[in-house]
Structure formats: structure tokens, C-alpha cells
mmCIF file of C-alpha atoms in Angstrom:
data_model
loop_
_atom_site.group_PDB
_atom_site.id
_atom_site.type_symbol
_atom_site.label_atom_id
_atom_site.label_comp_id
_atom_site.label_asym_id
_atom_site.label_seq_id
_atom_site.Cartn_x
_atom_site.Cartn_y
_atom_site.Cartn_z
ATOM 1 C CA MET A 1 100.470 100.397 111.034
ATOM 2 C CA THR A 2 98.365 101.302 113.767
ATOM 3 C CA GLY A 3 94.127 101.734 112.766
ATOM 4 C CA ASN A 4 90.978 102.482 113.514
ATOM 5 C CA LEU A 5 89.224 99.309 114.268
ATOM 6 C CA GLU A 6 85.119 99.518 114.152
ATOM 7 C CA ASP A 7 82.666 96.916 113.787
ATOM 8 C CA GLY A 8 81.310 95.749 110.177
ATOM 9 C CA GLU A 9 77.714 96.628 109.696
ATOM 10 C CA ARG A 10 75.130 95.508 107.187
ATOM 11 C CA GLY A 11 76.715 95.790 103.570
ATOM 12 C CA ALA A 12 80.207 95.463 104.630
ATOM 13 C CA ALA A 13 82.222 92.591 105.763
ATOM 14 C CA THR A 14 80.915 90.274 108.713
ATOM 15 C CA GLY A 15 83.136 91.074 111.760
ATOM 16 C CA ARG A 16 85.652 93.903 111.834
ATOM 17 C CA PHE A 17 87.437 96.101 109.680
ATOM 18 C CA LEU A 18 89.298 99.011 109.057
ATOM 19 C CA GLU A 19 88.328 101.958 108.460
ATOM 20 C CA ILE A 20 90.560 104.349 106.081
ATOM 21 C CA ALA A 21 89.819 107.842 105.243
ATOM 22 C CA CYS A 22 90.632 108.890 101.575
ATOM 23 C CA ASP A 23 91.220 111.976 99.262
ATOM 24 C CA GLU A 24 92.992 113.137 96.147
ATOM 25 C CA SER A 25 94.768 116.173 94.754
ATOM 26 C CA GLY A 26 95.495 117.071 91.039
ATOM 27 C CA SER A 27 92.737 115.543 89.205
ATOM 28 C CA ASP A 28 92.435 117.096 85.746
ATOM 29 C CA GLY A 29 89.991 114.599 83.993
ATOM 30 C CA GLU A 30 91.320 112.663 81.286
ATOM 31 C CA ASN A 31 93.444 115.650 80.324
ATOM 32 C CA LEU A 32 97.028 114.566 81.571
ATOM 33 C CA THR A 33 99.063 116.047 79.162
ATOM 34 C CA GLY A 34 97.568 119.471 78.958
ATOM 35 C CA GLY A 35 96.341 119.866 82.793
ATOM 36 C CA ASN A 36 97.172 122.030 85.533
ATOM 37 C CA THR A 37 99.254 119.672 87.345
ATOM 38 C CA ASP A 38 101.891 116.988 86.396
ATOM 39 C CA VAL A 39 101.254 114.817 89.522
ATOM 40 C CA PHE A 40 97.962 113.080 90.961
ATOM 41 C CA ALA A 41 98.129 111.744 94.140
ATOM 42 C CA HIS A 42 95.878 109.839 96.339
ATOM 43 C CA ALA A 43 96.084 109.994 100.211
ATOM 44 C CA SER A 44 94.738 107.715 102.494
ATOM 45 C CA VAL A 45 94.776 107.698 106.485
ATOM 46 C CA SER A 46 93.972 105.362 109.628
ATOM 47 C CA LEU A 47 93.267 107.395 112.380
ATOM 48 C CA PRO A 48 90.142 107.922 114.870
ATOM 49 C CA VAL A 49 88.265 110.847 114.367
ATOM 50 C CA THR A 50 89.127 112.015 117.309
ATOM 51 C CA ALA A 51 92.588 112.306 116.753
ATOM 52 C CA ALA A 52 92.349 113.733 113.378
ATOM 53 C CA ALA A 53 90.229 116.596 114.823
ATOM 54 C CA ALA A 54 92.761 116.893 117.214
ATOM 55 C CA ALA A 55 95.362 117.478 114.193
ATOM 56 C CA VAL A 56 92.973 119.680 112.528
ATOM 57 C CA ARG A 57 92.586 122.048 115.620
ATOM 58 C CA GLU A 58 96.331 122.073 115.929
ATOM 59 C CA ILE A 59 96.910 122.805 112.321
ATOM 60 C CA ARG A 60 94.336 125.856 112.759
ATOM 61 C CA GLY A 61 96.034 127.006 116.137
ATOM 62 C CA ARG A 62 99.524 127.110 114.475
ATOM 63 C CA ILE A 63 98.452 128.553 111.307
ATOM 64 C CA ARG A 64 95.481 131.224 112.816
ATOM 65 C CA SER A 65 94.123 131.830 109.062
ATOM 66 C CA PRO A 66 90.920 133.209 108.763
ATOM 67 C CA ALA A 67 89.781 130.627 106.246
ATOM 68 C CA GLU A 68 86.883 128.698 107.069
ATOM 69 C CA GLU A 69 88.201 125.650 105.497
ATOM 70 C CA TYR A 70 91.653 124.904 106.011
ATOM 71 C CA LYS A 71 93.345 123.361 102.317
ATOM 72 C CA ALA A 72 97.075 122.283 101.726
ATOM 73 C CA THR A 73 98.149 125.258 100.532
ATOM 74 C CA HIS A 74 97.980 126.768 103.888
ATOM 75 C CA LEU A 75 100.493 124.583 104.715
ATOM 76 C CA LEU A 76 102.818 125.150 102.044
ATOM 77 C CA ARG A 77 103.436 128.393 102.223
ATOM 78 C CA GLU A 78 106.727 129.161 103.190
ATOM 79 C CA LYS A 79 106.045 131.028 106.733
ATOM 80 C CA HIS A 80 103.889 127.513 107.749
ATOM 81 C CA ARG A 81 106.942 125.342 107.111
ATOM 82 C CA ALA A 82 107.642 124.431 110.845
ATOM 83 C CA VAL A 83 103.746 123.322 110.840
ATOM 84 C CA LEU A 84 104.200 121.158 107.598
ATOM 85 C CA GLU A 85 107.140 119.482 109.141
ATOM 86 C CA TRP A 86 105.405 118.842 112.202
ATOM 87 C CA LEU A 87 102.551 117.213 110.546
ATOM 88 C CA LEU A 88 105.070 115.005 108.328
ATOM 89 C CA ALA A 89 107.957 114.313 111.029
ATOM 90 C CA PRO A 90 108.324 110.776 112.665
ATOM 91 C CA ASP A 91 106.450 112.277 115.834
ATOM 92 C CA GLY A 92 103.889 114.203 113.769
ATOM 93 C CA PRO A 93 100.137 112.799 114.131
ATOM 94 C CA VAL A 94 99.885 111.217 110.851
ATOM 95 C CA HIS A 95 103.340 109.248 110.748
ATOM 96 C CA GLY A 96 102.859 105.411 110.250
ATOM 97 C CA ARG A 97 99.015 105.996 109.919
ATOM 98 C CA ALA A 98 99.202 107.236 106.447
ATOM 99 C CA ARG A 99 99.772 106.494 103.015
ATOM 100 C CA VAL A 100 100.102 108.334 99.551
ATOM 101 C CA HIS A 101 99.947 106.598 95.888
ATOM 102 C CA LEU A 102 101.485 108.864 93.327
ATOM 103 C CA MET A 103 101.071 108.897 89.779
ATOM 104 C CA GLU A 104 103.325 111.008 87.082
ATOM 105 C CA LYS A 105 100.677 111.721 84.713
ATOM 106 C CA SER A 106 102.948 111.800 81.586
ATOM 107 C CA PHE A 107 104.071 108.129 82.229
ATOM 108 C CA PHE A 108 100.415 107.126 83.201
ATOM 109 C CA VAL A 109 99.573 107.908 79.562
ATOM 110 C CA VAL A 110 102.502 106.148 78.143
ATOM 111 C CA ASP A 111 101.649 103.211 80.315
ATOM 112 C CA ARG A 112 98.023 103.198 79.367
ATOM 113 C CA ALA A 113 98.815 103.520 76.017
ATOM 114 C CA VAL A 114 101.310 100.972 75.563
ATOM 115 C CA GLY A 115 99.423 98.782 77.649
ATOM 116 C CA LEU A 116 96.171 99.205 75.293
ATOM 117 C CA LEU A 117 98.189 98.521 72.327
ATOM 118 C CA LEU A 118 100.851 96.123 73.236
ATOM 119 C CA GLY A 119 100.307 94.689 76.305
ATOM 120 C CA ASP A 120 104.076 95.022 77.583
ATOM 121 C CA PRO A 121 104.796 97.279 80.519
ATOM 122 C CA ALA A 122 108.174 96.891 80.255
ATOM 123 C CA ALA A 123 108.024 98.773 76.930
ATOM 124 C CA ALA A 124 106.356 101.279 78.561
ATOM 125 C CA VAL A 125 109.032 101.975 80.758
ATOM 126 C CA THR A 126 111.948 102.090 78.267
ATOM 127 C CA LEU A 127 110.204 104.223 75.786
ATOM 128 C CA PHE A 128 108.753 106.842 78.557
ATOM 129 C CA ARG A 129 112.551 106.747 79.864
ATOM 130 C CA ALA A 130 114.064 107.448 76.206
ATOM 131 C CA GLY A 131 111.435 109.207 74.451
ATOM 132 C CA HIS A 132 112.693 112.956 75.613
ATOM 133 C CA ARG A 133 115.960 111.892 75.221
ATOM 134 C CA THR A 134 115.385 110.195 71.808
ATOM 135 C CA PHE A 135 113.042 112.714 70.155
ATOM 136 C CA GLY A 136 113.346 115.911 71.694
ATOM 137 C CA GLU A 137 111.303 117.885 73.921
ATOM 138 C CA GLU A 138 108.903 119.258 70.851
ATOM 139 C CA GLY A 139 108.667 115.490 69.670
ATOM 140 C CA TRP A 140 108.131 113.982 72.976
ATOM 141 C CA ARG A 141 105.239 116.488 73.731
ATOM 142 C CA ALA A 142 103.714 115.786 70.392
ATOM 143 C CA PHE A 143 103.691 111.953 71.154
ATOM 144 C CA LEU A 144 102.606 112.443 74.778
ATOM 145 C CA GLU A 145 99.771 114.492 73.288
ATOM 146 C CA ALA A 146 98.673 112.572 70.741
ATOM 147 C CA ALA A 147 98.749 109.635 72.898
ATOM 148 C CA ASN A 148 96.250 111.474 75.328
ATOM 149 C CA ARG A 149 93.792 112.125 72.655
ATOM 150 C CA LEU A 150 93.786 108.614 70.926
ATOM 151 C CA LEU A 151 92.996 107.271 74.740
ATOM 152 C CA ARG A 152 90.731 110.151 76.045
ATOM 153 C CA VAL A 153 87.025 109.586 75.668
ATOM 154 C CA ARG A 154 86.039 112.874 74.238
ATOM 155 C CA HIS A 155 85.741 113.008 70.280
ATOM 156 C CA ASP A 156 88.234 115.531 68.580
ATOM 157 C CA GLY A 157 89.265 115.332 65.214
ATOM 158 C CA ASP A 158 90.799 111.939 64.009
ATOM 159 C CA PRO A 159 92.716 110.883 66.836
ATOM 160 C CA VAL A 160 93.783 107.586 65.488
ATOM 161 C CA GLU A 161 95.305 108.957 62.582
ATOM 162 C CA ALA A 162 97.023 111.971 64.480
ATOM 163 C CA PHE A 163 98.785 109.004 66.867
ATOM 164 C CA TYR A 164 99.882 106.920 64.194
ATOM 165 C CA GLY A 165 100.912 109.950 61.457
ATOM 166 C CA THR A 166 103.327 111.271 64.915
ATOM 167 C CA VAL A 167 104.381 107.588 65.507
ATOM 168 C CA ASP A 168 105.581 107.330 62.145
ATOM 169 C CA ALA A 169 107.068 110.756 61.760
ATOM 170 C CA LEU A 170 108.960 110.144 64.831
ATOM 171 C CA ARG A 171 110.557 106.545 64.391
ATOM 172 C CA ARG A 172 111.583 107.751 60.835
ATOM 173 C CA ASP A 173 113.522 110.865 62.355
ATOM 174 C CA ARG A 174 115.102 108.318 64.600
ATOM 175 C CA PRO A 175 115.538 104.996 63.316
ATOM 176 C CA ARG A 176 117.920 103.191 65.287
ATOM 177 C CA SER A 177 117.282 103.555 69.024
ATOM 178 C CA ASP A 178 115.291 101.891 71.954
ATOM 179 C CA ALA A 179 112.420 104.244 71.569
ATOM 180 C CA ALA A 180 112.156 103.871 67.925
ATOM 181 C CA GLU A 181 111.972 100.253 68.047
ATOM 182 C CA ILE A 182 108.945 100.315 70.377
ATOM 183 C CA LEU A 183 107.338 102.948 68.183
ATOM 184 C CA GLU A 184 107.796 100.550 65.134
ATOM 185 C CA GLN A 185 105.676 98.023 67.223
ATOM 186 C CA LEU A 186 103.101 100.532 67.692
ATOM 187 C CA ALA A 187 102.690 101.523 64.277
ATOM 188 C CA ALA A 188 101.529 97.791 63.551
ATOM 189 C CA THR A 189 98.799 98.407 66.032
ATOM 190 C CA ARG A 190 96.406 100.439 64.135
ATOM 191 C CA PRO A 191 93.505 98.143 64.071
ATOM 192 C CA ARG A 192 93.634 97.641 68.043
ATOM 193 C CA ALA A 193 93.457 101.452 68.129
ATOM 194 C CA VAL A 194 90.381 101.742 65.491
ATOM 195 C CA SER A 195 88.414 99.226 67.439
ATOM 196 C CA TYR A 196 89.207 100.853 70.993
ATOM 197 C CA ARG A 197 87.461 104.078 69.291
ATOM 198 C CA ALA A 198 84.816 102.248 67.696
ATOM 199 C CA GLU A 199 83.508 101.082 71.012
ATOM 200 C CA PHE A 200 82.740 104.491 72.044
ATOM 201 C CA LEU A 201 80.253 105.058 69.494
ATOM 202 C CA ALA A 202 77.825 103.143 71.643
ATOM 203 C CA GLY A 203 78.344 105.711 74.438
ATOM 204 C CA PRO A 204 81.069 106.575 77.004
ATOM 205 C CA PRO A 205 82.924 103.788 78.872
ATOM 206 C CA LEU A 206 81.753 103.513 82.493
ATOM 207 C CA ILE A 207 85.506 103.373 83.413
ATOM 208 C CA PRO A 208 87.854 105.867 81.226
ATOM 209 C CA VAL A 209 91.486 104.397 80.753
ATOM 210 C CA LEU A 210 92.913 107.790 81.523
ATOM 211 C CA ASP A 211 91.205 108.230 84.929
ATOM 212 C CA PRO A 212 93.542 107.714 87.697
ATOM 213 C CA LEU A 213 91.210 108.108 90.409
ATOM 214 C CA LEU A 214 89.605 104.436 89.968
ATOM 215 C CA PRO A 215 92.665 102.530 89.930
ATOM 216 C CA ALA A 216 94.365 104.504 93.088
ATOM 217 C CA ILE A 217 91.450 103.854 95.383
ATOM 218 C CA VAL A 218 91.786 100.219 94.570
ATOM 219 C CA ARG A 219 95.425 100.459 95.131
ATOM 220 C CA THR A 220 94.728 102.469 98.411
ATOM 221 C CA ALA A 221 92.151 99.272 99.823
ATOM 222 C CA ALA A 222 95.049 96.806 98.449
ATOM 223 C CA LEU A 223 97.805 98.728 100.641
ATOM 224 C CA TRP A 224 95.874 98.753 103.799
ATOM 225 C CA SER A 225 94.496 95.358 103.821
ATOM 226 C CA GLY A 226 97.840 93.806 102.960
ATOM 227 C CA ASP A 227 97.793 91.880 106.327
ATOM 228 C CA GLY A 228 94.298 90.179 105.914
ATOM 229 C CA ARG A 229 92.252 92.757 107.421
ATOM 230 C CA PRO A 230 89.259 93.936 105.302
ATOM 231 C CA VAL A 231 89.169 97.771 105.226
ATOM 232 C CA ARG A 232 86.303 100.178 104.439
ATOM 233 C CA LEU A 233 87.544 103.289 102.693
ATOM 234 C CA VAL A 234 85.643 106.465 103.338
ATOM 235 C CA HIS A 235 86.255 108.994 100.448
ATOM 236 C CA ASP A 236 85.700 112.873 99.724
ATOM 237 C CA ARG A 237 82.559 112.744 97.447
ATOM 238 C CA GLN A 238 83.716 113.019 93.524
ATOM 239 C CA ASN A 239 81.968 113.315 90.641
ATOM 240 C CA MET A 240 83.902 110.465 89.184
ATOM 241 C CA LEU A 241 82.122 107.989 92.046
ATOM 242 C CA THR A 242 79.056 107.276 90.715
ATOM 243 C CA PRO A 243 76.894 104.115 92.026
ATOM 244 C CA ASP A 244 78.315 102.267 88.967
ATOM 245 C CA ARG A 245 81.957 103.005 89.522
ATOM 246 C CA VAL A 246 81.761 102.406 92.988
ATOM 247 C CA ALA A 247 80.504 98.794 91.989
ATOM 248 C CA TRP A 248 83.121 98.538 89.662
ATOM 249 C CA ILE A 249 85.651 99.680 92.134
ATOM 250 C CA GLU A 250 84.429 97.003 94.524
ATOM 251 C CA GLU A 251 84.062 94.399 91.998
ATOM 252 C CA ALA A 252 87.682 95.252 90.844
ATOM 253 C CA ALA A 253 89.294 94.780 94.133
ATOM 254 C CA ARG A 254 87.476 91.659 94.684
ATOM 255 C CA ARG A 255 88.843 89.686 91.615
ATOM 256 C CA ALA A 256 92.206 91.421 92.800
ATOM 257 C CA GLY A 257 91.759 89.825 95.880
ATOM 258 C CA VAL A 258 91.551 92.787 98.152
ATOM 259 C CA GLY A 259 89.536 92.744 101.280
ATOM 260 C CA LEU A 260 87.696 96.083 100.405
ATOM 261 C CA ALA A 261 84.713 96.090 102.536
ATOM 262 C CA GLY A 262 83.035 99.144 101.255
ATOM 263 C CA LEU A 263 83.594 102.472 100.053
ATOM 264 C CA ARG A 264 81.190 105.162 101.940
ATOM 265 C CA LEU A 265 80.886 108.956 100.185
ATOM 266 C CA VAL A 266 81.129 111.797 102.730
ATOM 267 C CA VAL A 267 81.989 115.697 102.272
ATOM 268 C CA ALA A 268 85.009 116.462 103.247
ATOM 269 C CA ARG A 269 84.719 119.021 105.859
ATOM 270 C CA GLU A 270 82.434 116.838 107.851
ATOM 271 C CA ASP A 271 84.836 114.377 108.361
ATOM 272 C CA ALA A 272 87.986 115.449 109.996
ATOM 273 C CA ARG A 273 89.643 112.357 108.564
ATOM 274 C CA VAL A 274 88.968 113.023 105.198
ATOM 275 C CA GLN A 275 90.292 116.657 105.958
ATOM 276 C CA VAL A 276 93.546 115.654 106.842
ATOM 277 C CA ALA A 277 93.742 112.909 103.893
ATOM 278 C CA ASP A 278 93.113 116.294 101.858
ATOM 279 C CA PHE A 279 96.270 117.926 103.452
ATOM 280 C CA LEU A 280 98.349 114.971 102.796
ATOM 281 C CA ALA A 281 97.556 114.585 99.348
ATOM 282 C CA GLY A 282 97.591 118.193 98.547
ATOM 283 C CA ILE A 283 101.246 118.431 100.373
ATOM 284 C CA ALA A 284 102.355 115.172 98.798
ATOM 285 C CA ARG A 285 101.445 116.365 95.272
ATOM 286 C CA LYS A 286 103.514 119.672 95.260
ATOM 287 C CA ILE A 287 106.234 118.099 97.066
ATOM 288 C CA ALA A 288 106.574 115.023 94.310
ATOM 289 C CA SER A 289 105.812 117.798 91.450
ATOM 290 C CA ASP A 290 108.858 119.872 92.716
ATOM 291 C CA GLU A 291 111.276 116.634 92.816
ATOM 292 C CA LEU A 292 109.978 115.783 89.406
ATOM 293 C CA ASN A 293 110.980 119.089 88.247
ATOM 294 C CA GLY A 294 114.370 119.269 89.407
ATOM 295 C CA ARG A 295 113.471 122.034 92.035
ATOM 296 C CA GLY A 296 112.853 119.567 95.334
ATOM 297 C CA ASP A 297 113.491 120.360 98.690
ATOM 298 C CA PRO A 298 115.720 117.378 100.005
ATOM 299 C CA ALA A 299 114.004 118.061 103.528
ATOM 300 C CA LEU A 300 110.544 118.023 102.768
ATOM 301 C CA THR A 301 111.383 114.878 100.264
ATOM 302 C CA ALA A 302 112.652 112.921 102.817
ATOM 303 C CA LEU A 303 109.898 113.662 105.186
ATOM 304 C CA LEU A 304 107.248 112.357 102.365
ATOM 305 C CA ARG A 305 109.277 109.069 101.360
ATOM 306 C CA PRO A 306 107.977 107.047 104.580
ATOM 307 C CA TYR A 307 104.383 107.939 103.147
ATOM 308 C CA VAL A 308 104.621 106.751 99.400
ATOM 309 C CA ASP A 309 103.169 103.785 98.198
ATOM 310 C CA PRO A 310 105.977 102.180 96.453
ATOM 311 C CA ALA A 311 103.908 100.723 93.774
ATOM 312 C CA SER A 312 103.166 104.391 92.857
ATOM 313 C CA VAL A 313 102.987 104.824 89.029
ATOM 314 C CA TRP A 314 106.020 106.537 88.310
ATOM 315 C CA GLY A 315 108.585 106.535 85.136
ATOM 316 C CA ASP A 316 110.955 109.344 85.936
ATOM 317 C CA ALA A 317 113.945 107.077 87.786
ATOM 318 C CA ARG A 318 115.886 109.849 89.381
ATOM 319 C CA SER A 319 112.665 111.386 91.323
ATOM 320 C CA ARG A 320 111.324 108.204 92.212
ATOM 321 C CA SER A 321 114.805 106.707 93.688
ATOM 322 C CA LEU A 322 114.441 109.890 95.884
ATOM 323 C CA LEU A 323 110.460 109.999 96.673
ATOM 324 C CA ALA A 324 109.818 106.061 97.619
ATOM 325 C CA ASP A 325 111.427 103.008 98.915
ATOM 326 C CA PRO A 326 112.290 100.562 96.701
ATOM 327 C CA VAL A 327 110.747 97.640 98.627
ATOM 328 C CA ALA A 328 107.167 96.647 98.162
ATOM 329 C CA GLY A 329 104.927 97.256 100.330
#
């Protein structure tokens, strides 16, 4: 991929680095099973400011909406289909210069719950893919909601009792299945869950287990620094991105061997590169959600596919095969 190389500055890596602009779409905080969206998308672009500004002007010129600030919803309207296809096309302004990290929210909940309680990523995939078929719509929804309550910071009744009550009911209902075997293992982890919840008594954690934004930012830095060049991220301002959490992101990247030279927060409308990332995040979230729910547009899915991070957190096998290249990047 080509990019926008700039000189390093004080507080960033010595020498030259690649500056990447980022934004997200679909953030519902820790409410991943009952929020407004079922997909979270974190988009990143490597464009010079002049090229990004030209792309924004072109979009405005083609759509001709009186809106002061354009969003992805403008491009997703059927009457602007040609503009959307132009933006994503191989000869468009962002092809080869942008990536999107996707998270299927319900799978993210299962992945985090099983990871916390069992430490077995493979079990999370097995449980997720068999859960709906094994326990039915109502039973599987009950498990997802109970897992979400267990992991989220907010105190709401007794989430430990609710989670293990749900686990016990489901494993008794379908005792002979791969999914029920994993629930048997989860049933023995109550002390770990009690300990996890007890830690909240000292105050909310700096990094909530269920927040998708922070790990997505670390992954974005890894995507763009894979060739050995350090990157600096320019990100739309978010309430979640406090100075302490920015410091955590930078430290997490360092521990993972990711060349993150720094993270700078800006107001999206004041940086055309972040505006383009905002467009891409919203577009990707909608296309991916449609594909996840069986109403995908094959042409748009094919246009999005080159942008999707193959390490996206995605459990549904059918839609994953359509959205992302299986070869790691």
C-alpha cells in the first residue's frame, strides 16, 4: 500500500512515519447485544490531506446535498449508488489506501466471555457457531444477553447469578451437543466470574473488556506498520479516548511489537482524511451488517472485500467468507 509519509516529530518515532487517519461506526458502548447496531467498524485511510480533500469535494459535487456535514448515510442512499461505487472501486480514490477492521458484536461478546472464563479461543468459535442451532433463537439470545451483562462494567442486579442460571438451564435442555459441552466447562468457572465482578468494587476498569474501539485501534496500527514503518494515527475525538487510555493503546502496541509512533485526536470535520475514514467506516458497517443478516448486495460486498481486515473479529462463517480474504494481511 502507498501512503502519506511525513517527518517524525517530538513525542513520535525518530525519522519518518506513515500517518493514518481513522474513525469508527457502530459504537454502542458496552451494550453489544441490545444496541442499535450489530456490527462495529473501524476504518483507516492513508491519504495526503490534499487527496482526501479532493475526494470529499468530489463526493459533495456529485451528491449536491445542502447538508453542512456529509456522512456515510448520504452515500448509502440508492439514488447515490453510483457515487458509492465510485468511492470503493479499484480506480477510486481510496482503493489500496484504506482498511476496515470489522467486529460482529454478538461474536465479540462470546469471544470475550469464553476468553475470560476459559481462555480458549477455539471454544468461543465452536459455541458461537453452534449456539443458535442448538439452543434456538430464544435460548441463544438469553445466553448472549447474560454474557453481556456479566462482562459489562455497569452494576445491574446479580449478573453472575443470571449468567450461570442461564448456562445451567441451557446445558440441561440440550445435554448432548458440542455447545452444551462448552457450557459444562463454563459452569465450573463461577469463582473466576465472581472475582472478575469483585474487581469493579474498587472502581471501573481503565479498559472495559467489552469496548471494541481500543483493540481495534491497536489492530489498525499493526495493519499499517506491518512492513516495518512506524505509523502515527490521527483519530476522530471520542469520549472513550482519554489520555490514560491513549497511553494504554500506545503501551499495548509496544508490547505487541507494533510500530505505533503516536495517536493524535482531531475534530473530524477539520481533517478531510478523517472524514473519508468516517465515510468508509459507516459504509462498511452497513454493507457488512446486510451481509450478516442475509440481505447483502453482492456487488457492494465484492467492492468492500479488498478493504476488510482478514483478522476482523467475525464469527459467522457464511458472511465472513464473502466479506474478507482468508489470507492474513
